[in-house]
PDB file of N, CA, C and O in Angstrom:
ATOM      1  N   HIS A  10       0.811  -1.196  -0.066  1.00 87.00           N
ATOM      2  CA  HIS A  10       0.009  -0.044   0.072  1.00 87.00           C
ATOM      3  C   HIS A  10       0.868   1.234  -0.008  1.00 87.00           C
ATOM      4  O   HIS A  10       1.923   1.241   0.552  1.00 87.00           O
ATOM      5  N   ILE A  11       0.255   2.219  -0.691  1.00 87.00           N
ATOM      6  CA  ILE A  11       0.976   3.623  -0.495  1.00 87.00           C
ATOM      7  C   ILE A  11       0.046   4.409   0.081  1.00 87.00           C
ATOM      8  O   ILE A  11      -1.231   4.631  -0.191  1.00 87.00           O
ATOM      9  N   PHE A  12       0.737   5.177   1.077  1.00 84.00           N
ATOM     10  CA  PHE A  12      -0.323   6.060   1.789  1.00 84.00           C
ATOM     11  C   PHE A  12       0.337   7.574   1.898  1.00 84.00           C
ATOM     12  O   PHE A  12       1.461   7.911   1.897  1.00 84.00           O
ATOM     13  N   ASN A  13      -0.647   8.598   1.649  1.00 78.00           N
ATOM     14  CA  ASN A  13      -0.269   9.946   1.920  1.00 78.00           C
ATOM     15  C   ASN A  13      -0.389  10.328   3.316  1.00 78.00           C
ATOM     16  O   ASN A  13      -1.235   9.822   4.083  1.00 78.00           O
ATOM     17  N   VAL A  14       0.554  11.058   3.865  1.00 81.00           N
ATOM     18  CA  VAL A  14       0.546  11.525   5.211  1.00 81.00           C
ATOM     19  C   VAL A  14       0.569  13.003   5.208  1.00 81.00           C
ATOM     20  O   VAL A  14       1.800  13.584   4.646  1.00 81.00           O
ATOM     21  N   GLY A  15      -0.284  13.503   5.668  1.00 80.00           N
ATOM     22  CA  GLY A  15      -0.316  15.041   5.917  1.00 80.00           C
ATOM     23  C   GLY A  15      -1.429  15.569   6.665  1.00 80.00           C
ATOM     24  O   GLY A  15      -2.301  14.767   7.172  1.00 80.00           O
ATOM     25  N   SER A  16      -1.540  16.976   6.898  1.00 78.00           N
ATOM     26  CA  SER A  16      -2.544  17.466   7.699  1.00 78.00           C
ATOM     27  C   SER A  16      -3.848  17.611   7.001  1.00 78.00           C
ATOM     28  O   SER A  16      -4.796  17.907   7.855  1.00 78.00           O
ATOM     29  N   GLY A  17      -3.883  17.516   5.858  1.00 78.00           N
ATOM     30  CA  GLY A  17      -5.104  17.819   5.195  1.00 78.00           C
ATOM     31  C   GLY A  17      -5.543  19.256   4.978  1.00 78.00           C
ATOM     32  O   GLY A  17      -6.483  19.702   4.481  1.00 78.00           O
ATOM     33  N   GLN A  18      -4.463  20.166   5.183  1.00 83.00           N
ATOM     34  CA  GLN A  18      -4.711  21.537   4.813  1.00 83.00           C
ATOM     35  C   GLN A  18      -3.899  21.969   3.802  1.00 83.00           C
ATOM     36  O   GLN A  18      -2.565  21.715   3.754  1.00 83.00           O
ATOM     37  N   PRO A  19      -4.485  22.767   2.842  1.00 85.00           N
ATOM     38  CA  PRO A  19      -3.767  23.152   1.514  1.00 85.00           C
ATOM     39  C   PRO A  19      -2.512  24.011   1.940  1.00 85.00           C
ATOM     40  O   PRO A  19      -2.665  24.942   3.069  1.00 85.00           O
ATOM     41  N   THR A  20      -1.394  23.923   1.429  1.00 86.00           N
ATOM     42  CA  THR A  20      -0.162  24.737   1.683  1.00 86.00           C
ATOM     43  C   THR A  20       0.495  24.885   0.378  1.00 86.00           C
ATOM     44  O   THR A  20       0.706  24.224  -0.456  1.00 86.00           O
ATOM     45  N   THR A  21       1.112  26.187   0.236  1.00 85.00           N
ATOM     46  CA  THR A  21       1.572  26.557  -0.870  1.00 85.00           C
ATOM     47  C   THR A  21       3.160  25.946  -0.890  1.00 85.00           C
ATOM     48  O   THR A  21       3.636  25.960   0.360  1.00 85.00           O
ATOM     49  N   THR A  22       3.695  26.054  -2.019  1.00 84.00           N
ATOM     50  CA  THR A  22       5.077  25.583  -2.021  1.00 84.00           C
ATOM     51  C   THR A  22       5.960  26.773  -1.356  1.00 84.00           C
ATOM     52  O   THR A  22       7.012  26.332  -0.743  1.00 84.00           O
ATOM     53  N   LEU A  23       5.670  27.935  -1.635  1.00 88.00           N
ATOM     54  CA  LEU A  23       6.393  29.076  -0.959  1.00 88.00           C
ATOM     55  C   LEU A  23       6.293  29.027   0.562  1.00 88.00           C
ATOM     56  O   LEU A  23       7.330  29.245   1.246  1.00 88.00           O
ATOM     57  N   GLU A  24       5.234  28.481   1.104  1.00 91.00           N
ATOM     58  CA  GLU A  24       5.068  28.544   2.523  1.00 91.00           C
ATOM     59  C   GLU A  24       6.106  27.427   2.960  1.00 91.00           C
ATOM     60  O   GLU A  24       6.677  27.622   3.972  1.00 91.00           O
ATOM     61  N   TYR A  25       6.048  26.369   2.393  1.00 89.00           N
ATOM     62  CA  TYR A  25       7.151  25.131   2.803  1.00 89.00           C
ATOM     63  C   TYR A  25       8.533  25.643   2.619  1.00 89.00           C
ATOM     64  O   TYR A  25       9.176  25.417   3.731  1.00 89.00           O
ATOM     65  N   ALA A  26       8.905  26.324   1.647  1.00 93.00           N
ATOM     66  CA  ALA A  26      10.103  26.819   1.363  1.00 93.00           C
ATOM     67  C   ALA A  26      10.460  27.909   2.489  1.00 93.00           C
ATOM     68  O   ALA A  26      11.676  27.740   3.047  1.00 93.00           O
ATOM     69  N   SER A  27       9.519  28.942   2.736  1.00 96.00           N
ATOM     70  CA  SER A  27       9.846  29.789   3.937  1.00 96.00           C
ATOM     71  C   SER A  27      10.043  29.327   5.115  1.00 96.00           C
ATOM     72  O   SER A  27      10.880  29.742   5.890  1.00 96.00           O
ATOM     73  N   LEU A  28       9.334  28.368   5.459  1.00 95.00           N
ATOM     74  CA  LEU A  28       9.365  27.803   6.875  1.00 95.00           C
ATOM     75  C   LEU A  28      10.693  27.021   7.011  1.00 95.00           C
ATOM     76  O   LEU A  28      11.445  26.981   7.996  1.00 95.00           O
ATOM     77  N   ILE A  29      11.148  26.196   5.981  1.00 95.00           N
ATOM     78  CA  ILE A  29      12.361  25.504   5.953  1.00 95.00           C
ATOM     79  C   ILE A  29      13.520  26.506   6.128  1.00 95.00           C
ATOM     80  O   ILE A  29      14.469  26.446   6.978  1.00 95.00           O
ATOM     81  N   ALA A  30      13.568  27.624   5.293  1.00 97.00           N
ATOM     82  CA  ALA A  30      14.537  28.579   5.356  1.00 97.00           C
ATOM     83  C   ALA A  30      14.457  29.282   6.848  1.00 97.00           C
ATOM     84  O   ALA A  30      15.731  29.628   7.318  1.00 97.00           O
ATOM     85  N   GLU A  31      13.382  29.641   7.254  1.00 96.00           N
ATOM     86  CA  GLU A  31      13.352  30.204   8.736  1.00 96.00           C
ATOM     87  C   GLU A  31      14.125  29.394   9.723  1.00 96.00           C
ATOM     88  O   GLU A  31      14.819  29.720  10.529  1.00 96.00           O
ATOM     89  N   LYS A  32      13.598  28.013   9.528  1.00 95.00           N
ATOM     90  CA  LYS A  32      14.184  27.150  10.588  1.00 95.00           C
ATOM     91  C   LYS A  32      15.671  26.978  10.426  1.00 95.00           C
ATOM     92  O   LYS A  32      16.373  26.463  11.421  1.00 95.00           O
ATOM     93  N   LEU A  33      16.148  27.125   9.224  1.00 94.00           N
ATOM     94  CA  LEU A  33      17.497  26.945   9.021  1.00 94.00           C
ATOM     95  C   LEU A  33      18.386  28.300   9.149  1.00 94.00           C
ATOM     96  O   LEU A  33      19.630  28.236   9.001  1.00 94.00           O
ATOM     97  N   ASN A  34      17.537  29.340   9.436  1.00 95.00           N
ATOM     98  CA  ASN A  34      18.181  30.584   9.729  1.00 95.00           C
ATOM     99  C   ASN A  34      18.981  31.004   8.400  1.00 95.00           C
ATOM    100  O   ASN A  34      20.078  31.738   8.468  1.00 95.00           O
ATOM    101  N   LYS A  35      18.190  30.840   7.321  1.00 95.00           N
ATOM    102  CA  LYS A  35      18.736  31.202   6.054  1.00 95.00           C
ATOM    103  C   LYS A  35      17.674  32.181   5.300  1.00 95.00           C
ATOM    104  O   LYS A  35      16.485  32.006   5.521  1.00 95.00           O
ATOM    105  N   GLU A  36      18.205  32.998   4.533  1.00 97.00           N
ATOM    106  CA  GLU A  36      17.333  33.807   3.749  1.00 97.00           C
ATOM    107  C   GLU A  36      16.816  32.875   2.399  1.00 97.00           C
ATOM    108  O   GLU A  36      17.717  32.359   1.823  1.00 97.00           O
ATOM    109  N   LEU A  37      15.582  33.142   2.321  1.00 96.00           N
ATOM    110  CA  LEU A  37      14.894  32.350   1.123  1.00 96.00           C
ATOM    111  C   LEU A  37      15.163  33.317  -0.095  1.00 96.00           C
ATOM    112  O   LEU A  37      14.625  34.334  -0.169  1.00 96.00           O
ATOM    113  N   LEU A  38      16.027  32.793  -0.961  1.00 95.00           N
ATOM    114  CA  LEU A  38      16.109  33.452  -2.476  1.00 95.00           C
ATOM    115  C   LEU A  38      15.297  32.604  -3.321  1.00 95.00           C
ATOM    116  O   LEU A  38      15.476  31.621  -3.635  1.00 95.00           O
ATOM    117  N   TYR A  39      14.419  33.616  -4.178  1.00 90.00           N
ATOM    118  CA  TYR A  39      13.588  32.915  -5.244  1.00 90.00           C
ATOM    119  C   TYR A  39      13.161  33.821  -6.107  1.00 90.00           C
ATOM    120  O   TYR A  39      13.180  35.189  -5.949  1.00 90.00           O
ATOM    121  N   THR A  40      12.811  33.429  -7.443  1.00 89.00           N
ATOM    122  CA  THR A  40      12.121  34.129  -8.389  1.00 89.00           C
ATOM    123  C   THR A  40      10.813  33.605  -8.829  1.00 89.00           C
ATOM    124  O   THR A  40      10.696  32.335  -8.556  1.00 89.00           O
ATOM    125  N   THR A  41      10.012  34.437  -9.327  1.00 85.00           N
ATOM    126  CA  THR A  41       8.901  33.907  -9.924  1.00 85.00           C
ATOM    127  C   THR A  41       8.752  33.990 -11.266  1.00 85.00           C
ATOM    128  O   THR A  41       9.333  34.863 -11.964  1.00 85.00           O
ATOM    129  N   SER A  42       8.116  33.170 -11.883  1.00 86.00           N
ATOM    130  CA  SER A  42       7.652  33.197 -13.392  1.00 86.00           C
ATOM    131  C   SER A  42       6.509  32.389 -13.602  1.00 86.00           C
ATOM    132  O   SER A  42       6.183  31.652 -12.693  1.00 86.00           O
ATOM    133  N   ALA A  43       6.199  32.477 -14.934  1.00 88.00           N
ATOM    134  CA  ALA A  43       5.084  31.542 -15.174  1.00 88.00           C
ATOM    135  C   ALA A  43       5.475  30.024 -15.057  1.00 88.00           C
ATOM    136  O   ALA A  43       6.550  29.583 -15.483  1.00 88.00           O
ATOM    137  N   LEU A  44       4.577  29.314 -14.537  1.00 84.00           N
ATOM    138  CA  LEU A  44       4.690  28.012 -14.096  1.00 84.00           C
ATOM    139  C   LEU A  44       4.333  27.166 -15.338  1.00 84.00           C
ATOM    140  O   LEU A  44       3.304  27.510 -15.902  1.00 84.00           O
ATOM    141  N   PRO A  45       5.012  25.958 -15.515  1.00 88.00           N
ATOM    142  CA  PRO A  45       4.334  24.981 -16.464  1.00 88.00           C
ATOM    143  C   PRO A  45       3.089  24.437 -16.023  1.00 88.00           C
ATOM    144  O   PRO A  45       2.565  24.591 -14.967  1.00 88.00           O
ATOM    145  N   SER A  46       2.193  24.129 -17.115  1.00 87.00           N
ATOM    146  CA  SER A  46       0.824  23.737 -16.751  1.00 87.00           C
ATOM    147  C   SER A  46       0.813  22.497 -15.717  1.00 87.00           C
ATOM    148  O   SER A  46      -0.244  22.413 -14.962  1.00 87.00           O
ATOM    149  N   ASN A  47       1.802  21.714 -15.574  1.00 89.00           N
ATOM    150  CA  ASN A  47       1.850  20.418 -14.737  1.00 89.00           C
ATOM    151  C   ASN A  47       2.544  20.862 -13.488  1.00 89.00           C
ATOM    152  O   ASN A  47       2.843  20.004 -12.675  1.00 89.00           O
ATOM    153  N   GLU A  48       2.935  21.982 -13.134  1.00 84.00           N
ATOM    154  CA  GLU A  48       3.727  22.459 -11.938  1.00 84.00           C
ATOM    155  C   GLU A  48       2.733  22.738 -10.711  1.00 84.00           C
ATOM    156  O   GLU A  48       1.564  23.316 -11.066  1.00 84.00           O
ATOM    157  N   LEU A  49       2.959  22.129  -9.554  1.00 78.00           N
ATOM    158  CA  LEU A  49       2.321  22.469  -8.445  1.00 78.00           C
ATOM    159  C   LEU A  49       2.454  23.827  -7.797  1.00 78.00           C
ATOM    160  O   LEU A  49       3.509  24.238  -7.669  1.00 78.00           O
ATOM    161  N   THR A  50       1.482  24.509  -7.594  1.00 77.00           N
ATOM    162  CA  THR A  50       1.469  25.715  -6.674  1.00 77.00           C
ATOM    163  C   THR A  50       1.138  25.547  -5.219  1.00 77.00           C
ATOM    164  O   THR A  50       1.492  26.402  -4.214  1.00 77.00           O
ATOM    165  N   HIS A  51       0.420  24.569  -5.021  1.00 77.00           N
ATOM    166  CA  HIS A  51      -0.178  24.099  -3.494  1.00 77.00           C
ATOM    167  C   HIS A  51      -0.015  22.701  -3.451  1.00 77.00           C
ATOM    168  O   HIS A  51       0.052  21.964  -4.582  1.00 77.00           O
ATOM    169  N   THR A  52       0.187  22.353  -2.280  1.00 76.00           N
ATOM    170  CA  THR A  52      -0.057  20.711  -2.022  1.00 76.00           C
ATOM    171  C   THR A  52      -1.011  20.591  -0.962  1.00 76.00           C
ATOM    172  O   THR A  52      -1.360  21.272  -0.122  1.00 76.00           O
ATOM    173  N   PHE A  53      -1.669  19.356  -1.142  1.00 78.00           N
ATOM    174  CA  PHE A  53      -2.790  19.108  -0.249  1.00 78.00           C
ATOM    175  C   PHE A  53      -2.854  17.560  -0.183  1.00 78.00           C
ATOM    176  O   PHE A  53      -2.819  16.763  -1.207  1.00 78.00           O
ATOM    177  N   CYS A  54      -3.045  17.107   1.125  1.00 82.00           N
ATOM    178  CA  CYS A  54      -2.746  15.638   1.380  1.00 82.00           C
ATOM    179  C   CYS A  54      -4.065  15.239   1.858  1.00 82.00           C
ATOM    180  O   CYS A  54      -4.840  15.772   2.858  1.00 82.00           O
ATOM    181  N   ASP A  55      -4.680  14.177   1.282  1.00 84.00           N
ATOM    182  CA  ASP A  55      -5.842  13.400   1.962  1.00 84.00           C
ATOM    183  C   ASP A  55      -5.438  11.956   2.479  1.00 84.00           C
ATOM    184  O   ASP A  55      -5.208  11.066   1.708  1.00 84.00           O
ATOM    185  N   ALA A  56      -5.326  12.070   3.704  1.00 86.00           N
ATOM    186  CA  ALA A  56      -4.911  10.839   4.531  1.00 86.00           C
ATOM    187  C   ALA A  56      -6.022   9.844   4.907  1.00 86.00           C
ATOM    188  O   ALA A  56      -5.683   9.081   5.840  1.00 86.00           O
ATOM    189  N   LYS A  57      -7.232   9.986   4.174  1.00 89.00           N
ATOM    190  CA  LYS A  57      -8.082   9.097   4.619  1.00 89.00           C
ATOM    191  C   LYS A  57      -7.820   7.563   4.436  1.00 89.00           C
ATOM    192  O   LYS A  57      -8.367   6.847   5.358  1.00 89.00           O
ATOM    193  N   LYS A  58      -7.038   7.382   3.416  1.00 90.00           N
ATOM    194  CA  LYS A  58      -6.655   5.884   3.275  1.00 90.00           C
ATOM    195  C   LYS A  58      -5.808   5.428   4.474  1.00 90.00           C
ATOM    196  O   LYS A  58      -6.254   4.187   4.884  1.00 90.00           O
ATOM    197  N   LEU A  59      -4.938   6.092   4.798  1.00 89.00           N
ATOM    198  CA  LEU A  59      -4.212   5.789   6.128  1.00 89.00           C
ATOM    199  C   LEU A  59      -5.050   5.733   7.322  1.00 89.00           C
ATOM    200  O   LEU A  59      -4.872   4.584   8.020  1.00 89.00           O
ATOM    201  N   GLU A  60      -5.795   6.637   7.476  1.00 90.00           N
ATOM    202  CA  GLU A  60      -6.791   6.608   8.586  1.00 90.00           C
ATOM    203  C   GLU A  60      -7.679   5.360   8.483  1.00 90.00           C
ATOM    204  O   GLU A  60      -7.962   4.687   9.707  1.00 90.00           O
ATOM    205  N   ASN A  61      -8.252   5.019   7.510  1.00 93.00           N
ATOM    206  CA  ASN A  61      -9.224   3.877   7.387  1.00 93.00           C
ATOM    207  C   ASN A  61      -8.452   2.553   7.496  1.00 93.00           C
ATOM    208  O   ASN A  61      -8.872   1.589   8.062  1.00 93.00           O
ATOM    209  N   TYR A  62      -7.224   2.543   7.155  1.00 93.00           N
ATOM    210  CA  TYR A  62      -6.412   1.294   7.103  1.00 93.00           C
ATOM    211  C   TYR A  62      -5.685   1.105   8.598  1.00 93.00           C
ATOM    212  O   TYR A  62      -5.891  -0.224   9.008  1.00 93.00           O
ATOM    213  N   ILE A  63      -5.317   2.030   9.248  1.00 92.00           N
ATOM    214  CA  ILE A  63      -4.493   1.818  10.469  1.00 92.00           C
ATOM    215  C   ILE A  63      -5.178   2.580  11.550  1.00 92.00           C
ATOM    216  O   ILE A  63      -4.600   2.692  12.925  1.00 92.00           O
ATOM    217  N   GLY A  64      -6.091   3.422  11.379  1.00 91.00           N
ATOM    218  CA  GLY A  64      -6.671   4.178  12.454  1.00 91.00           C
ATOM    219  C   GLY A  64      -6.020   5.432  12.799  1.00 91.00           C
ATOM    220  O   GLY A  64      -6.133   6.076  13.889  1.00 91.00           O
ATOM    221  N   PHE A  65      -4.943   5.795  11.956  1.00 86.00           N
ATOM    222  CA  PHE A  65      -3.992   7.037  12.389  1.00 86.00           C
ATOM    223  C   PHE A  65      -4.506   8.065  11.629  1.00 86.00           C
ATOM    224  O   PHE A  65      -4.685   8.030  10.405  1.00 86.00           O
ATOM    225  N   LYS A  66      -4.623   9.286  12.302  1.00 84.00           N
ATOM    226  CA  LYS A  66      -4.954  10.526  11.616  1.00 84.00           C
ATOM    227  C   LYS A  66      -3.784  11.672  11.945  1.00 84.00           C
ATOM    228  O   LYS A  66      -3.559  11.987  13.197  1.00 84.00           O
ATOM    229  N   PRO A  67      -3.115  11.943  10.995  1.00 83.00           N
ATOM    230  CA  PRO A  67      -2.027  13.003  11.287  1.00 83.00           C
ATOM    231  C   PRO A  67      -2.604  14.255  11.973  1.00 83.00           C
ATOM    232  O   PRO A  67      -3.774  14.751  11.525  1.00 83.00           O
ATOM    233  N   SER A  68      -1.795  14.616  12.971  1.00 85.00           N
ATOM    234  CA  SER A  68      -2.337  15.991  13.568  1.00 85.00           C
ATOM    235  C   SER A  68      -1.177  17.006  14.010  1.00 85.00           C
ATOM    236  O   SER A  68      -1.458  17.873  14.520  1.00 85.00           O
ATOM    237  N   LEU A  69      -0.070  16.742  13.692  1.00 87.00           N
ATOM    238  CA  LEU A  69       0.995  17.602  13.660  1.00 87.00           C
ATOM    239  C   LEU A  69       0.958  18.899  12.852  1.00 87.00           C
ATOM    240  O   LEU A  69       0.799  18.687  11.643  1.00 87.00           O
ATOM    241  N   PRO A  70       1.035  19.914  13.535  1.00 88.00           N
ATOM    242  CA  PRO A  70       1.024  21.169  12.706  1.00 88.00           C
ATOM    243  C   PRO A  70       2.180  21.335  11.792  1.00 88.00           C
ATOM    244  O   PRO A  70       3.229  20.638  12.066  1.00 88.00           O
ATOM    245  N   LEU A  71       2.054  21.893  10.485  1.00 88.00           N
ATOM    246  CA  LEU A  71       3.034  21.950   9.561  1.00 88.00           C
ATOM    247  C   LEU A  71       4.265  22.626  10.193  1.00 88.00           C
ATOM    248  O   LEU A  71       5.516  22.046  10.077  1.00 88.00           O
ATOM    249  N   GLU A  72       4.266  23.665  10.875  1.00 92.00           N
ATOM    250  CA  GLU A  72       5.527  24.222  11.403  1.00 92.00           C
ATOM    251  C   GLU A  72       6.135  23.502  12.396  1.00 92.00           C
ATOM    252  O   GLU A  72       7.489  23.403  12.291  1.00 92.00           O
ATOM    253  N   GLU A  73       5.591  22.704  13.096  1.00 93.00           N
ATOM    254  CA  GLU A  73       6.197  21.682  14.234  1.00 93.00           C
ATOM    255  C   GLU A  73       6.803  20.574  13.295  1.00 93.00           C
ATOM    256  O   GLU A  73       7.876  20.188  13.717  1.00 93.00           O
ATOM    257  N   GLY A  74       6.235  20.186  12.334  1.00 90.00           N
ATOM    258  CA  GLY A  74       6.748  19.152  11.406  1.00 90.00           C
ATOM    259  C   GLY A  74       8.052  19.488  10.842  1.00 90.00           C
ATOM    260  O   GLY A  74       8.953  18.833  10.676  1.00 90.00           O
ATOM    261  N   ILE A  75       7.994  20.796  10.349  1.00 93.00           N
ATOM    262  CA  ILE A  75       9.214  21.322   9.787  1.00 93.00           C
ATOM    263  C   ILE A  75      10.460  21.600  10.549  1.00 93.00           C
ATOM    264  O   ILE A  75      11.397  21.171  10.277  1.00 93.00           O
ATOM    265  N   THR A  76      10.010  22.055  11.680  1.00 95.00           N
ATOM    266  CA  THR A  76      11.111  22.031  12.834  1.00 95.00           C
ATOM    267  C   THR A  76      11.669  20.654  13.085  1.00 95.00           C
ATOM    268  O   THR A  76      12.891  20.588  13.313  1.00 95.00           O
ATOM    269  N   GLU A  77      10.873  19.634  13.206  1.00 93.00           N
ATOM    270  CA  GLU A  77      11.444  18.360  13.632  1.00 93.00           C
ATOM    271  C   GLU A  77      12.303  17.850  12.521  1.00 93.00           C
ATOM    272  O   GLU A  77      13.259  17.227  12.513  1.00 93.00           O
ATOM    273  N   MET A  78      11.805  18.157  11.122  1.00 91.00           N
ATOM    274  CA  MET A  78      12.649  17.684   9.970  1.00 91.00           C
ATOM    275  C   MET A  78      13.923  18.423   9.903  1.00 91.00           C
ATOM    276  O   MET A  78      14.898  17.717   9.882  1.00 91.00           O
ATOM    277  N   VAL A  79      13.921  19.775  10.103  1.00 94.00           N
ATOM    278  CA  VAL A  79      15.151  20.498  10.089  1.00 94.00           C
ATOM    279  C   VAL A  79      16.145  20.160  11.240  1.00 94.00           C
ATOM    280  O   VAL A  79      17.278  19.870  10.888  1.00 94.00           O
ATOM    281  N   ASN A  80      15.455  19.827  12.536  1.00 94.00           N
ATOM    282  CA  ASN A  80      16.313  19.293  13.425  1.00 94.00           C
ATOM    283  C   ASN A  80      17.029  18.028  13.171  1.00 94.00           C
ATOM    284  O   ASN A  80      18.244  17.795  13.546  1.00 94.00           O
ATOM    285  N   TRP A  81      16.321  17.256  12.691  1.00 92.00           N
ATOM    286  CA  TRP A  81      16.880  15.787  12.148  1.00 92.00           C
ATOM    287  C   TRP A  81      17.938  15.926  11.222  1.00 92.00           C
ATOM    288  O   TRP A  81      19.070  15.403  11.366  1.00 92.00           O
ATOM    289  N   TYR A  82      17.732  16.789  10.219  1.00 90.00           N
ATOM    290  CA  TYR A  82      18.775  17.083   9.132  1.00 90.00           C
ATOM    291  C   TYR A  82      19.989  17.684   9.652  1.00 90.00           C
ATOM    292  O   TYR A  82      21.013  17.143   9.306  1.00 90.00           O
ATOM    293  N   LEU A  83      19.804  18.563  10.787  1.00 91.00           N
ATOM    294  CA  LEU A  83      20.974  19.323  11.090  1.00 91.00           C
ATOM    295  C   LEU A  83      21.729  18.252  12.273  1.00 91.00           C
ATOM    296  O   LEU A  83      22.714  18.037  12.175  1.00 91.00           O
ATOM    297  N   GLN A  84      21.045  17.433  12.970  1.00 91.00           N
ATOM    298  CA  GLN A  84      21.693  16.522  13.848  1.00 91.00           C
ATOM    299  C   GLN A  84      22.368  15.365  13.180  1.00 91.00           C
ATOM    300  O   GLN A  84      23.286  14.781  13.672  1.00 91.00           O
ATOM    301  N   ASP A  85      21.865  14.908  12.028  1.00 82.00           N
ATOM    302  CA  ASP A  85      22.530  13.945  11.380  1.00 82.00           C
ATOM    303  C   ASP A  85      23.618  14.297  10.250  1.00 82.00           C
ATOM    304  O   ASP A  85      23.983  13.492   9.489  1.00 82.00           O
ATOM    305  N   ASN A  86      24.137  15.536  10.578  1.00 70.00           N
ATOM    306  CA  ASN A  86      25.008  16.080   9.710  1.00 70.00           C
ATOM    307  C   ASN A  86      24.883  16.090   8.362  1.00 70.00           C
ATOM    308  O   ASN A  86      25.779  15.890   7.508  1.00 70.00           O
ATOM    309  N   TYR A  87      23.506  16.331   7.793  1.00 68.00           N
ATOM    310  CA  TYR A  87      23.412  16.457   6.343  1.00 68.00           C
ATOM    311  C   TYR A  87      23.790  17.842   5.782  1.00 68.00           C
ATOM    312  O   TYR A  87      23.707  18.028   4.722  1.00 68.00           O
ATOM    313  N   ASN A  88      24.141  18.739   6.630  1.00 59.00           N
ATOM    314  CA  ASN A  88      24.320  20.280   6.128  1.00 59.00           C
ATOM    315  C   ASN A  88      25.783  20.253   5.582  1.00 59.00           C
ATOM    316  O   ASN A  88      26.618  19.796   6.033  1.00 59.00           O
TER     317      ASN A  88
END
């Protein structure tokens, strides 16, 4: 089985990038331009399949999850 895991709240890719940069104490450098028709501007997860299969419903707020991911990244010397 393949499961999506997420909060179920729509989030922009810019919001993800901004949170990651903030947690890494880095300036987010980006430019905008017209996106190809198949490029995502938002991400949204429907975790119903996971909830139905094992009874687990994700509840961690995005910012807390990003903080945990960045801490893991820094602790494991990936930087």
